[in-house]
Short mmCIF file of C-alpha atoms in Angstrom, two decimals:
data_model
loop_
_atom_site.label_atom_id
_atom_site.label_comp_id
_atom_site.label_asym_id
_atom_site.label_seq_id
_atom_site.Cartn_x
_atom_site.Cartn_y
_atom_site.Cartn_z
CA UNK A 1 -16.84 -37.82 -148.88
CA UNK A 2 -14.72 -36.17 -151.53
CA UNK A 3 -10.99 -35.66 -151.18
CA UNK A 4 -9.78 -32.15 -150.33
CA UNK A 5 -8.23 -30.27 -153.23
CA UNK A 6 -4.43 -30.01 -153.12
CA UNK A 7 -2.97 -26.57 -152.44
CA UNK A 8 -1.35 -25.55 -155.72
CA UNK A 9 -1.06 -21.80 -155.21
CA UNK A 10 2.48 -20.86 -154.18
CA UNK A 11 3.67 -24.47 -154.30
CA UNK A 12 6.75 -23.74 -156.43
CA UNK A 13 7.90 -20.89 -154.19
CA UNK A 14 7.34 -22.97 -151.09
CA UNK A 15 9.32 -25.90 -152.49
CA UNK A 16 12.13 -23.63 -153.70
CA UNK A 17 12.48 -21.96 -150.31
CA UNK A 18 13.00 -25.41 -148.83
CA UNK A 19 15.17 -27.09 -151.50
CA UNK A 20 17.33 -24.23 -152.80
CA UNK A 21 19.43 -23.73 -149.63
CA UNK A 22 19.90 -27.48 -149.34
CA UNK A 23 21.04 -27.75 -152.97
CA UNK A 24 23.39 -24.78 -152.58
CA UNK A 25 24.92 -26.23 -149.40
CA UNK A 26 25.40 -29.67 -150.92
CA UNK A 27 27.00 -28.22 -154.05
CA UNK A 28 29.45 -26.17 -151.97
CA UNK A 29 30.26 -29.23 -149.88
CA UNK A 30 30.90 -31.29 -153.01
CA UNK A 31 33.15 -28.61 -154.52
CA UNK A 32 35.21 -28.22 -151.35
CA UNK A 33 35.60 -31.96 -150.85
CA UNK A 34 36.64 -32.39 -154.50
CA UNK A 35 39.24 -29.65 -154.08
CA UNK A 36 40.56 -31.15 -150.84
CA UNK A 37 40.87 -34.61 -152.38
CA UNK A 38 42.40 -33.66 -155.74
CA UNK A 39 45.00 -31.08 -154.69
CA UNK A 40 47.31 -33.50 -152.82
CA UNK A 41 47.04 -35.96 -155.70
CA UNK A 42 47.96 -33.32 -158.25
CA UNK A 43 50.90 -32.25 -156.07
CA UNK A 44 52.08 -35.86 -155.74
CA UNK A 45 52.02 -36.27 -159.53
CA UNK A 46 53.90 -33.00 -159.98
CA UNK A 47 56.56 -34.07 -157.46
CA UNK A 48 56.94 -37.47 -159.12
CA UNK A 49 57.36 -36.09 -162.64
CA UNK A 50 59.72 -33.35 -161.47
CA UNK A 51 62.51 -35.93 -161.08
CA UNK A 52 61.24 -38.58 -163.52
CA UNK A 53 63.62 -39.63 -166.28
CA UNK A 54 61.75 -41.52 -168.99
CA UNK A 55 64.91 -42.64 -170.80
CA UNK A 56 66.33 -44.09 -167.58
CA UNK A 57 63.11 -46.06 -167.02
CA UNK A 58 63.11 -47.21 -170.65
CA UNK A 59 66.70 -48.40 -170.37
CA UNK A 60 65.94 -50.29 -167.16
CA UNK A 61 62.92 -52.00 -168.75
CA UNK A 62 64.90 -52.77 -171.91
CA UNK A 63 67.67 -54.42 -169.86
CA UNK A 64 65.07 -56.39 -167.89
CA UNK A 65 63.67 -57.79 -171.16
CA UNK A 66 60.21 -56.27 -170.85
CA UNK A 67 59.96 -55.31 -174.52
CA UNK A 68 59.71 -57.84 -177.34
CA UNK A 69 60.64 -55.36 -180.06
CA UNK A 70 63.81 -54.01 -178.39
CA UNK A 71 66.73 -56.25 -177.50
CA UNK A 72 68.79 -55.66 -174.35
CA UNK A 73 72.15 -54.03 -175.03
CA UNK A 74 74.06 -57.13 -173.96
CA UNK A 75 72.57 -59.28 -176.72
#
């Protein structure tokens, strides 16, 4: 009527043989997917800032009246 004792000998090795390949595969999958997703985004930012002129954008916003502390040149 008593419960059977749990098998404790070799339990860690048994669990590691099962979970270690799964963890390794999932980590590789996560790294590859992160690389695939971020590389085009980094390239898009690099392409945008290659031709970006901050002073031109500032002048356009100043003329549009976006800033309260800087008056447009016509005023």
